[in-house]
Amino acid sequence: MFFLRNSWLIPAIPGACFFLVLFFGKKMPGKGADIGIAGVLISFLLAVATAVKWISMSTPRHAVERHVTWFKMGGIDVHAGTHIDGLAVMMLFIVTLISLMVHVYSLGYMHGDRRFTYFYAALALFTASMLMLVVAPNTLQLLVGWELVGVCSFMLIGHWWEEEINSAAAIKAFITTRTGDVGLMLGIITLFFAAGRNFDIAHLNRLALTGGISHHLLLVSGLLLLLGVVGKSAQFPLHVWLPDAMAGPTPVSALIHAATMVVAGVYLVARVYGVFFAGFSIGPHAGGINWVAAIGGITVLIGAALAFVQDDVKRVLAYSTISQLGYMVMALGVGAWTAGVFHLFTHAFFKALLFLGSGSLIHAVHSNNMSDMGGLRKRMPTTFWTFIVGSLALAGIFPLAGFWSKDEILLGAQRGGYPAFFWVGLVGAFMTAAYMTRACYLVFWGEYRGEGHPHEAPATMAWPLRILAVGSIAAGWLSAFGFHGFPSWVSFEVEGVTREVVHEFAFSVPYAAASLAVAFIGIGVAAGYYFRDLGPHGLTRRSSAARAGYHFLEEKYFLDRLYINGIIRSIQYPVARAAYWINQNVIDGVVNGAGFVSRMAAGFVYNIVDQKIVDGVVNGAGFTAEESGGILRYIQTGRVQQYAAVLFGAAALFALILVLTTA
Amino acid sequence: MLGFPVLTALIVLPAIGAALVVAIPRTRPEIVKVVALAVSVAVLVLACYGLYEFATGTAGFQFVSRHVWIKQWGISWHLGIDGISLFLVVLTALLFPFALAGSDAHHDVKAYTAWMLVLEAGCLGVFLALDLFLFFVFWEIVLVPMYFLIGGWGYEGRVYAALKFFIYTMTGSALMLVGILALVFIHAGHTGHLTFDLQTLAREQSFSGSTARWLFAAFAVSFAIKVPIFPLHTWLPDAHTEAPTAGSVILAGVLLKLGTYGFLRFGLYLFPKVSHDLAPLLLTLGVVGIIYGAIVAAVQRDLKRLIAYSSVAHLGFIILGTFALTTQGVQGGIIQMVNHGLSTGALFLLVGMIYERRHTREIADLGGLQKVAPVFAGVFMLVMLSSVGLPGLNGFVGEFLVLIGTFISRRWWAVVAATGVILAAVYLLWAYQRVFHGVPEGENLKFPELRWREGAVLAPVLALIVFLGVYPKPVLDRMEPSVRTLVERVDRQAGTHQPSVAQGGHR
């Protein structure tokens, strides 16, 4: 039990590393990287031990919770602590693993960077924040971790803030996700009152699933939380920040996309699933559609479509992440809780692998653009085969990781009463396979189009790739070939709720075959188009409809333009300017006008009021003012005294009238 | 408690300090600084002693000190401290040495320092006074040194700003004087004895509903100007921008709190029913302030003016919490007063340092400062994030409590106010980006890094920003009994009660 009860150490160690690196990093032989790596390594080992303990617990497993009083509020104790169950254990494992890989990889990738130490400090804080979110027993602690993750991503996306584009991307990420956070915050507050003034997540789930909270209230708070998820997990229509976030160093992208930041949204849905489940009436015979599934489904398709028109290899991956996050949200929306969470798990491996692989490419050719790559298959063999493994896993090819989790999602959608989303998932699978084929072709085949002589990555970068490649192959086997490890370890169970919320569907060969076939067709079509030069090349030149469609994709559905020109600019310029104009001319105008009038009146009264009163005031003030030399000037003009005298005179008169009339 | 009159000493000490400073020859400014710092630190120590001795879990006034002053008018030197004023007193005692050590007067150090110490005595007096006459005297005392500090040591537009500040607050004071006198005389008419004692007046409420409304209005306008509440805020940006750095720090950190404190101590306490009836109006103005302040802040070109407008937004949150009339809301409001004092005070000090180094506050003239002064940028970032309300830092605790407290009683106001959270991030991050990111050019290349002395001044405030964000329990525990008593009083008088837990579940 030691590891389960003391899992607070897992976020605490990187948290401490943040301060250590920040204050002492520069003096260390490894410039802070040594502290960071050691810290995350310890956290990872603790996470592994925790996982082993959790798995070896006798069933039924019960969540282990520990907490202390954080503060009291209106008679309610608000706690901070750890809530360890299967979901938390899985997240602890995956976050620390990916973070460790990224830490090691950055040794090579960030070598000689202008802010190397600062980078490692931020990485440590990023990891700590995410881990704190993961173990949160209540929504408030979750919110704290959530926002800290946001700030760290701001710091890391804008790591090279000398260039305006990076700093703008960082701000865009922060503000876009924060827009969603307003919903999250209000959702948390709504649930707090709905649950009888309680932030506790287990309590919330229990109440939601046993009818302790009205359906209407659950729907409202579910929608509010969903807004937070849409912002954080880059779901349509707030996904726009994620591709821009590619401005950050590539290891950061890997961390953001695989284990921290964007999966926080998915994690939130999985964590307070009771609220979503009951609020959105998820479950069989629920009419085949709901908000969660719809947003996820749309995101699957729009993300995948955009991945086709990117030249920047990291942007291809970014849109692919958007699309894959869509799968996870969709899975949770159709009631396939385990499938969604499992996809989060497997996706972490191959997405981290692909990002680190793309980092290796960028490191070699000094460009993000695939038009500067090509033919790298021979020159960078390790990067090549690991990247291919990652791509195949992403495309869902048997028996790699993505195949198993994606298959579970499709199965869950179909059997769970959401056939439409089965088809969305299938189309998505086709598109995923196709755009990854395109990317691999452009990067590894053909002639090298860039400058210089690209060479293989150093060992610190290559080893994380190898390790993650193994994970990308094998991670899916935790729930494959009739082995039910993952579903039994990580399951959605709420104490006190006996009815079955999440139903598991047995592996179905026909569905698996269908999705595999679709993936192969995707690869085949793209391979035919690129490798064999088949199909309608130059369509965008010949057909105006195709050109318009391409432009529509290139412009990212004009969403960025809508937000920037339609919303931000309108507030930034007309609205804010108008408000300021009113402030200066209307509100202040009244004040200045009143000042003018009272100055006139004061001058008039001054000649009537016995000057000795004023003189007395002047003398009194003069005593203290003597010390302040230059100030005396203002005093002697007598203006202030005039105001004071007039106002007090008026006040006294007014007081007299008031007393006489009311007494 | 001990026999030592802590509260009286808190007020008298800075006053003695001011007298001492006046007595030091003009030619020895260095002694002036030492004396002033020693005195203000002594006040801080005394305030911390009060904090230490303060009995947690007690709602009433503590360390009460009461002496008859003018017997026939019923005026007495009556001081006391409770959970509401405790942290404001500590904040005041902290910010004065902070402001004195953090910035220097560019001329006539002696007069400047004397005014600062008088100001400190006045501010502490306002927070401690339990006699309406005494309160008014301190309220007016505060006005004078601030006027001279802005007018004498400010920037280009200081005369206009100082005058505007003076007229605005004087108008409010005049109305408040009317209110106080009317209140006292009406009370005397009913009970036959003349008294300015706050507790007595509150206990023996003797006025009709409509009279109470007028009296409340007289107080409220005065407080609203001081806070300032939209649309009475236009003196604030001018005063803030033109005031010397220490003046801005104290203005934002302490003076604005006099208004919000006044609402709690005199508005809610003396006129609970009216406060309840007029709450929607004040909540609306608070929310307007939050949104409006943020939007206007976004277009400012002057860094100091931007922070001044951010104050309008933050103070809107405090008003929101106060007039939510729930324990959480009022607690959030008070803790937000402390937070705003710390973070905005520190921001003004940092902007003052930027001005000192670059002789400009125009955002467009700055850029890339993070490159040349990374530690300075890091400190600015932390303070800015606290101002944005980032969880883990102090600003969040206050904002969240205010939102929760408002949500209980007035849901839609809370929803609108929550959007202010995004806007705060927008204008502050934009400003940060323009000032600190990018490649430095020209003068900005020579921007000096944070000095040790500056760091030492800022360190306690930074530590508090983190501490209050991570562990606000000690503060909340100490203020809760007093706040609950106040809110219960309002509920009782207004004939309402806080929505119960059960109701929350089925709305």
Short mmCIF file of N, CA and C in Angstrom, two decimals, chain B residues 344-472:
data_model
loop_
_atom_site.label_atom_id
_atom_site.label_comp_id
_atom_site.label_asym_id
_atom_site.label_seq_id
_atom_site.Cartn_x
_atom_site.Cartn_y
_atom_site.Cartn_z
N THR B 344 -1.16 44.23 -7.31
CA THR B 344 -1.12 45.51 -8.01
C THR B 344 -0.06 46.42 -7.42
N GLY B 345 0.09 46.34 -6.09
CA GLY B 345 1.17 47.11 -5.49
C GLY B 345 2.51 46.73 -6.09
N ALA B 346 2.75 45.44 -6.20
CA ALA B 346 4.02 44.98 -6.77
C ALA B 346 4.13 45.36 -8.24
N LEU B 347 3.01 45.28 -8.97
CA LEU B 347 3.07 45.67 -10.39
C LEU B 347 3.45 47.14 -10.54
N PHE B 348 2.85 47.98 -9.70
CA PHE B 348 3.20 49.40 -9.79
C PHE B 348 4.66 49.63 -9.45
N LEU B 349 5.15 48.90 -8.48
CA LEU B 349 6.56 49.06 -8.12
C LEU B 349 7.45 48.63 -9.30
N LEU B 350 7.06 47.54 -9.96
CA LEU B 350 7.86 47.07 -11.10
C LEU B 350 7.80 48.06 -12.25
N VAL B 351 6.62 48.61 -12.49
CA VAL B 351 6.52 49.61 -13.55
C VAL B 351 7.35 50.83 -13.19
N GLY B 352 7.34 51.16 -11.90
CA GLY B 352 8.17 52.27 -11.46
C GLY B 352 9.64 52.01 -11.75
N MET B 353 10.06 50.75 -11.55
CA MET B 353 11.46 50.40 -11.83
C MET B 353 11.74 50.50 -13.33
N ILE B 354 10.76 50.10 -14.13
CA ILE B 354 10.95 50.22 -15.59
C ILE B 354 11.11 51.69 -15.95
N TYR B 355 10.27 52.53 -15.36
CA TYR B 355 10.33 53.95 -15.69
C TYR B 355 11.68 54.56 -15.27
N GLU B 356 12.09 54.17 -14.06
CA GLU B 356 13.37 54.64 -13.56
C GLU B 356 14.52 54.30 -14.51
N ARG B 357 14.41 53.12 -15.13
CA ARG B 357 15.51 52.67 -15.99
C ARG B 357 15.39 53.24 -17.40
N ARG B 358 14.16 53.34 -17.90
CA ARG B 358 14.00 53.69 -19.30
C ARG B 358 13.39 55.07 -19.51
N HIS B 359 12.90 55.70 -18.46
CA HIS B 359 12.25 57.00 -18.53
C HIS B 359 11.09 57.02 -19.51
N THR B 360 10.43 55.90 -19.60
CA THR B 360 9.20 55.87 -20.39
C THR B 360 8.34 54.74 -19.86
N ARG B 361 7.04 54.92 -20.04
CA ARG B 361 6.12 53.85 -19.68
C ARG B 361 5.32 53.41 -20.88
N GLU B 362 5.64 54.01 -22.03
CA GLU B 362 4.94 53.66 -23.26
C GLU B 362 5.28 52.21 -23.62
N ILE B 363 4.23 51.41 -23.80
CA ILE B 363 4.48 50.00 -24.12
C ILE B 363 5.24 49.88 -25.43
N ALA B 364 4.94 50.75 -26.37
CA ALA B 364 5.55 50.67 -27.69
C ALA B 364 7.06 50.92 -27.65
N ASP B 365 7.52 51.67 -26.66
CA ASP B 365 8.95 51.96 -26.57
C ASP B 365 9.75 50.82 -25.95
N LEU B 366 9.03 49.90 -25.33
CA LEU B 366 9.72 48.80 -24.66
C LEU B 366 9.65 47.55 -25.54
N GLY B 367 10.45 46.57 -25.22
CA GLY B 367 10.41 45.32 -25.99
C GLY B 367 11.64 44.49 -25.73
N GLY B 368 11.45 43.19 -25.69
CA GLY B 368 12.58 42.28 -25.54
C GLY B 368 13.28 42.34 -24.20
N LEU B 369 12.61 42.90 -23.19
CA LEU B 369 13.29 43.07 -21.91
C LEU B 369 13.64 41.75 -21.24
N GLN B 370 12.91 40.69 -21.61
CA GLN B 370 13.19 39.40 -21.00
C GLN B 370 14.60 38.91 -21.37
N LYS B 371 15.05 39.37 -22.54
CA LYS B 371 16.36 38.97 -23.02
C LYS B 371 17.47 39.55 -22.13
N VAL B 372 17.33 40.80 -21.81
CA VAL B 372 18.38 41.47 -21.05
C VAL B 372 18.17 41.36 -19.54
N ALA B 373 16.92 41.17 -19.12
CA ALA B 373 16.65 41.10 -17.69
C ALA B 373 15.71 39.95 -17.38
N PRO B 374 16.21 38.72 -17.51
CA PRO B 374 15.31 37.57 -17.34
C PRO B 374 14.71 37.45 -15.94
N VAL B 375 15.47 37.81 -14.93
CA VAL B 375 14.93 37.68 -13.57
C VAL B 375 13.83 38.71 -13.35
N PHE B 376 14.07 39.90 -13.81
CA PHE B 376 13.07 40.96 -13.73
C PHE B 376 11.79 40.49 -14.42
N ALA B 377 11.96 39.91 -15.61
CA ALA B 377 10.81 39.43 -16.37
C ALA B 377 10.09 38.32 -15.62
N GLY B 378 10.88 37.44 -14.99
CA GLY B 378 10.27 36.34 -14.25
C GLY B 378 9.43 36.84 -13.09
N VAL B 379 9.95 37.84 -12.39
CA VAL B 379 9.22 38.41 -11.27
C VAL B 379 7.93 39.07 -11.78
N PHE B 380 8.07 39.82 -12.85
CA PHE B 380 6.90 40.49 -13.43
C PHE B 380 5.85 39.45 -13.82
N MET B 381 6.32 38.38 -14.42
CA MET B 381 5.42 37.31 -14.87
C MET B 381 4.64 36.73 -13.69
N LEU B 382 5.35 36.44 -12.61
CA LEU B 382 4.69 35.85 -11.45
C LEU B 382 3.62 36.79 -10.90
N VAL B 383 3.99 38.05 -10.77
CA VAL B 383 3.03 39.02 -10.23
C VAL B 383 1.85 39.17 -11.18
N MET B 384 2.16 39.19 -12.48
CA MET B 384 1.10 39.33 -13.47
C MET B 384 0.15 38.13 -13.41
N LEU B 385 0.70 36.95 -13.28
CA LEU B 385 -0.15 35.75 -13.21
C LEU B 385 -1.02 35.78 -11.96
N SER B 386 -0.48 36.33 -10.90
CA SER B 386 -1.30 36.46 -9.70
C SER B 386 -2.44 37.42 -9.96
N SER B 387 -2.17 38.45 -10.72
CA SER B 387 -3.20 39.43 -11.05
C SER B 387 -4.25 38.81 -12.00
N VAL B 388 -3.80 37.94 -12.88
CA VAL B 388 -4.71 37.26 -13.81
C VAL B 388 -5.61 36.28 -13.05
N GLY B 389 -5.16 35.85 -11.88
CA GLY B 389 -5.98 34.91 -11.10
C GLY B 389 -5.64 33.48 -11.41
N LEU B 390 -4.37 33.21 -11.55
CA LEU B 390 -3.95 31.84 -11.84
C LEU B 390 -4.05 30.97 -10.59
N PRO B 391 -4.69 29.81 -10.70
CA PRO B 391 -4.73 28.92 -9.54
C PRO B 391 -3.33 28.60 -9.05
N GLY B 392 -3.20 28.48 -7.74
CA GLY B 392 -1.88 28.26 -7.16
C GLY B 392 -1.28 29.57 -6.69
N LEU B 393 -1.82 30.68 -7.18
CA LEU B 393 -1.39 31.98 -6.69
C LEU B 393 -2.59 32.66 -6.03
N ASN B 394 -2.30 33.73 -5.29
CA ASN B 394 -3.33 34.28 -4.41
C ASN B 394 -4.58 34.77 -5.14
N GLY B 395 -4.40 35.37 -6.32
CA GLY B 395 -5.54 35.97 -7.00
C GLY B 395 -6.68 35.00 -7.23
N PHE B 396 -6.36 33.77 -7.47
CA PHE B 396 -7.38 32.77 -7.77
C PHE B 396 -8.30 32.54 -6.57
N VAL B 397 -7.71 32.44 -5.40
CA VAL B 397 -8.50 32.13 -4.21
C VAL B 397 -9.62 33.16 -4.04
N GLY B 398 -9.24 34.44 -4.15
CA GLY B 398 -10.22 35.49 -3.99
C GLY B 398 -11.28 35.44 -5.07
N GLU B 399 -10.82 35.36 -6.31
CA GLU B 399 -11.77 35.37 -7.43
C GLU B 399 -12.73 34.20 -7.35
N PHE B 400 -12.18 33.04 -7.04
CA PHE B 400 -13.03 31.84 -7.01
C PHE B 400 -14.05 31.93 -5.88
N LEU B 401 -13.61 32.40 -4.71
CA LEU B 401 -14.56 32.54 -3.60
C LEU B 401 -15.64 33.56 -3.95
N VAL B 402 -15.24 34.64 -4.60
CA VAL B 402 -16.23 35.64 -4.99
C VAL B 402 -17.24 35.02 -5.95
N LEU B 403 -16.73 34.28 -6.93
CA LEU B 403 -17.64 33.67 -7.90
C LEU B 403 -18.57 32.68 -7.22
N ILE B 404 -18.03 31.87 -6.33
CA ILE B 404 -18.87 30.91 -5.60
C ILE B 404 -19.90 31.64 -4.77
N GLY B 405 -19.42 32.66 -4.04
CA GLY B 405 -20.32 33.40 -3.16
C GLY B 405 -21.42 34.09 -3.94
N THR B 406 -21.08 34.63 -5.10
CA THR B 406 -22.08 35.31 -5.90
C THR B 406 -23.03 34.32 -6.53
N PHE B 407 -22.47 33.17 -6.87
CA PHE B 407 -23.29 32.15 -7.53
C PHE B 407 -24.44 31.71 -6.62
N ILE B 408 -24.17 31.68 -5.31
CA ILE B 408 -25.22 31.25 -4.38
C ILE B 408 -26.41 32.18 -4.47
N SER B 409 -26.12 33.48 -4.43
CA SER B 409 -27.25 34.40 -4.31
C SER B 409 -27.67 34.99 -5.65
N ARG B 410 -26.72 35.26 -6.51
CA ARG B 410 -27.07 35.93 -7.78
C ARG B 410 -26.31 35.25 -8.90
N ARG B 411 -26.93 34.23 -9.46
CA ARG B 411 -26.21 33.37 -10.38
C ARG B 411 -25.70 34.09 -11.61
N TRP B 412 -26.60 34.91 -12.25
CA TRP B 412 -26.22 35.44 -13.56
C TRP B 412 -25.11 36.46 -13.48
N TRP B 413 -25.06 37.16 -12.36
CA TRP B 413 -23.95 38.11 -12.20
C TRP B 413 -22.63 37.35 -12.17
N ALA B 414 -22.65 36.22 -11.52
CA ALA B 414 -21.43 35.41 -11.43
C ALA B 414 -21.01 34.93 -12.82
N VAL B 415 -22.00 34.55 -13.61
CA VAL B 415 -21.68 34.03 -14.94
C VAL B 415 -21.02 35.11 -15.79
N VAL B 416 -21.59 36.31 -15.75
CA VAL B 416 -21.00 37.39 -16.55
C VAL B 416 -19.61 37.74 -16.02
N ALA B 417 -19.50 37.79 -14.69
CA ALA B 417 -18.20 38.15 -14.10
C ALA B 417 -17.13 37.15 -14.49
N ALA B 418 -17.50 35.89 -14.63
CA ALA B 418 -16.51 34.86 -14.96
C ALA B 418 -15.83 35.15 -16.29
N THR B 419 -16.54 35.79 -17.21
CA THR B 419 -15.91 36.09 -18.49
C THR B 419 -14.79 37.12 -18.31
N GLY B 420 -14.89 37.89 -17.23
CA GLY B 420 -13.82 38.83 -16.95
C GLY B 420 -12.48 38.14 -16.78
N VAL B 421 -12.55 36.87 -16.40
CA VAL B 421 -11.34 36.09 -16.20
C VAL B 421 -10.54 35.95 -17.50
N ILE B 422 -11.24 35.79 -18.62
CA ILE B 422 -10.52 35.70 -19.89
C ILE B 422 -9.92 37.05 -20.23
N LEU B 423 -10.75 38.09 -20.06
CA LEU B 423 -10.30 39.42 -20.47
C LEU B 423 -9.03 39.82 -19.72
N ALA B 424 -8.98 39.47 -18.42
CA ALA B 424 -7.79 39.81 -17.65
C ALA B 424 -6.55 39.17 -18.27
N ALA B 425 -6.72 37.91 -18.68
CA ALA B 425 -5.58 37.24 -19.32
C ALA B 425 -5.21 37.94 -20.61
N VAL B 426 -6.21 38.40 -21.35
CA VAL B 426 -5.95 39.01 -22.64
C VAL B 426 -5.09 40.26 -22.50
N TYR B 427 -5.55 41.23 -21.70
CA TYR B 427 -4.81 42.49 -21.74
C TYR B 427 -3.46 42.39 -21.04
N LEU B 428 -3.38 41.58 -19.98
CA LEU B 428 -2.10 41.49 -19.30
C LEU B 428 -1.07 40.72 -20.11
N LEU B 429 -1.51 39.63 -20.75
CA LEU B 429 -0.55 38.87 -21.55
C LEU B 429 -0.10 39.67 -22.77
N TRP B 430 -1.03 40.40 -23.36
CA TRP B 430 -0.64 41.25 -24.49
C TRP B 430 0.44 42.23 -24.07
N ALA B 431 0.18 42.86 -22.93
CA ALA B 431 1.15 43.84 -22.44
C ALA B 431 2.48 43.15 -22.18
N TYR B 432 2.41 41.98 -21.56
CA TYR B 432 3.65 41.26 -21.25
C TYR B 432 4.41 40.93 -22.53
N GLN B 433 3.66 40.46 -23.52
CA GLN B 433 4.30 40.10 -24.78
C GLN B 433 5.02 41.30 -25.39
N ARG B 434 4.34 42.44 -25.39
CA ARG B 434 4.92 43.60 -26.05
C ARG B 434 6.12 44.15 -25.28
N VAL B 435 6.08 44.02 -23.96
CA VAL B 435 7.16 44.61 -23.17
C VAL B 435 8.35 43.66 -23.06
N PHE B 436 8.08 42.38 -22.89
CA PHE B 436 9.19 41.46 -22.54
C PHE B 436 9.63 40.55 -23.67
N HIS B 437 8.72 40.24 -24.59
CA HIS B 437 9.12 39.35 -25.68
C HIS B 437 9.72 40.15 -26.83
N GLY B 438 10.26 39.43 -27.80
CA GLY B 438 10.86 40.09 -28.95
C GLY B 438 12.35 40.31 -28.75
N VAL B 439 12.93 40.96 -29.73
CA VAL B 439 14.37 41.22 -29.67
C VAL B 439 14.57 42.65 -29.19
N PRO B 440 15.34 42.86 -28.14
CA PRO B 440 15.53 44.23 -27.64
C PRO B 440 16.38 45.06 -28.59
N GLU B 441 16.02 46.31 -28.69
CA GLU B 441 16.78 47.22 -29.55
C GLU B 441 17.07 48.51 -28.81
N GLY B 442 18.09 49.21 -29.24
CA GLY B 442 18.39 50.55 -28.73
C GLY B 442 18.55 50.58 -27.22
N GLU B 443 17.83 51.51 -26.62
CA GLU B 443 17.92 51.71 -25.18
C GLU B 443 17.57 50.45 -24.39
N ASN B 444 16.65 49.67 -24.95
CA ASN B 444 16.21 48.49 -24.22
C ASN B 444 17.34 47.49 -24.02
N LEU B 445 18.36 47.55 -24.85
CA LEU B 445 19.50 46.64 -24.72
C LEU B 445 20.24 46.88 -23.42
N LYS B 446 20.17 48.12 -22.93
CA LYS B 446 20.94 48.46 -21.72
C LYS B 446 20.08 48.39 -20.47
N PHE B 447 18.93 47.76 -20.58
CA PHE B 447 18.01 47.68 -19.45
C PHE B 447 18.66 46.85 -18.33
N PRO B 448 18.88 47.45 -17.16
CA PRO B 448 19.59 46.70 -16.11
C PRO B 448 18.72 45.61 -15.49
N GLU B 449 19.36 44.55 -15.10
CA GLU B 449 18.69 43.43 -14.44
C GLU B 449 18.23 43.85 -13.04
N LEU B 450 17.32 43.07 -12.46
CA LEU B 450 16.84 43.33 -11.11
C LEU B 450 18.03 43.34 -10.14
N ARG B 451 18.09 44.40 -9.33
CA ARG B 451 19.20 44.50 -8.39
C ARG B 451 18.86 43.73 -7.12
N TRP B 452 19.88 43.43 -6.35
CA TRP B 452 19.66 42.67 -5.11
C TRP B 452 18.72 43.41 -4.17
N ARG B 453 18.91 44.71 -4.08
CA ARG B 453 18.09 45.48 -3.16
C ARG B 453 16.62 45.41 -3.60
N GLU B 454 16.41 45.55 -4.89
CA GLU B 454 15.04 45.50 -5.40
C GLU B 454 14.43 44.13 -5.18
N GLY B 455 15.27 43.12 -5.41
CA GLY B 455 14.80 41.76 -5.19
C GLY B 455 14.42 41.53 -3.74
N ALA B 456 15.23 42.08 -2.83
CA ALA B 456 14.96 41.89 -1.41
C ALA B 456 13.65 42.56 -1.01
N VAL B 457 13.36 43.71 -1.64
CA VAL B 457 12.10 44.39 -1.33
C VAL B 457 10.91 43.57 -1.84
N LEU B 458 11.08 43.03 -3.04
CA LEU B 458 9.97 42.31 -3.66
C LEU B 458 9.75 40.92 -3.06
N ALA B 459 10.83 40.34 -2.55
CA ALA B 459 10.75 38.93 -2.12
C ALA B 459 9.61 38.63 -1.15
N PRO B 460 9.40 39.45 -0.09
CA PRO B 460 8.30 39.11 0.83
C PRO B 460 6.94 39.10 0.14
N VAL B 461 6.76 40.05 -0.78
CA VAL B 461 5.47 40.12 -1.46
C VAL B 461 5.28 38.90 -2.36
N LEU B 462 6.36 38.52 -3.07
CA LEU B 462 6.27 37.33 -3.93
C LEU B 462 5.96 36.10 -3.08
N ALA B 463 6.64 36.01 -1.93
CA ALA B 463 6.41 34.86 -1.05
C ALA B 463 4.95 34.81 -0.62
N LEU B 464 4.38 35.97 -0.29
CA LEU B 464 2.99 36.00 0.14
C LEU B 464 2.05 35.63 -1.00
N ILE B 465 2.39 36.08 -2.21
CA ILE B 465 1.56 35.77 -3.37
C ILE B 465 1.45 34.25 -3.52
N VAL B 466 2.58 33.57 -3.38
CA VAL B 466 2.56 32.11 -3.51
C VAL B 466 1.89 31.48 -2.29
N PHE B 467 2.26 31.96 -1.11
CA PHE B 467 1.73 31.34 0.11
C PHE B 467 0.21 31.43 0.17
N LEU B 468 -0.33 32.61 -0.09
CA LEU B 468 -1.78 32.77 -0.01
C LEU B 468 -2.49 31.94 -1.08
N GLY B 469 -1.79 31.71 -2.19
CA GLY B 469 -2.40 30.91 -3.24
C GLY B 469 -2.40 29.44 -2.89
N VAL B 470 -1.34 29.00 -2.25
CA VAL B 470 -1.22 27.58 -1.94
C VAL B 470 -1.96 27.23 -0.66
N TYR B 471 -1.88 28.10 0.33
CA TYR B 471 -2.43 27.76 1.63
C TYR B 471 -3.17 28.96 2.24
N PRO B 472 -4.35 29.25 1.75
CA PRO B 472 -5.08 30.42 2.28
C PRO B 472 -5.79 30.14 3.59
#
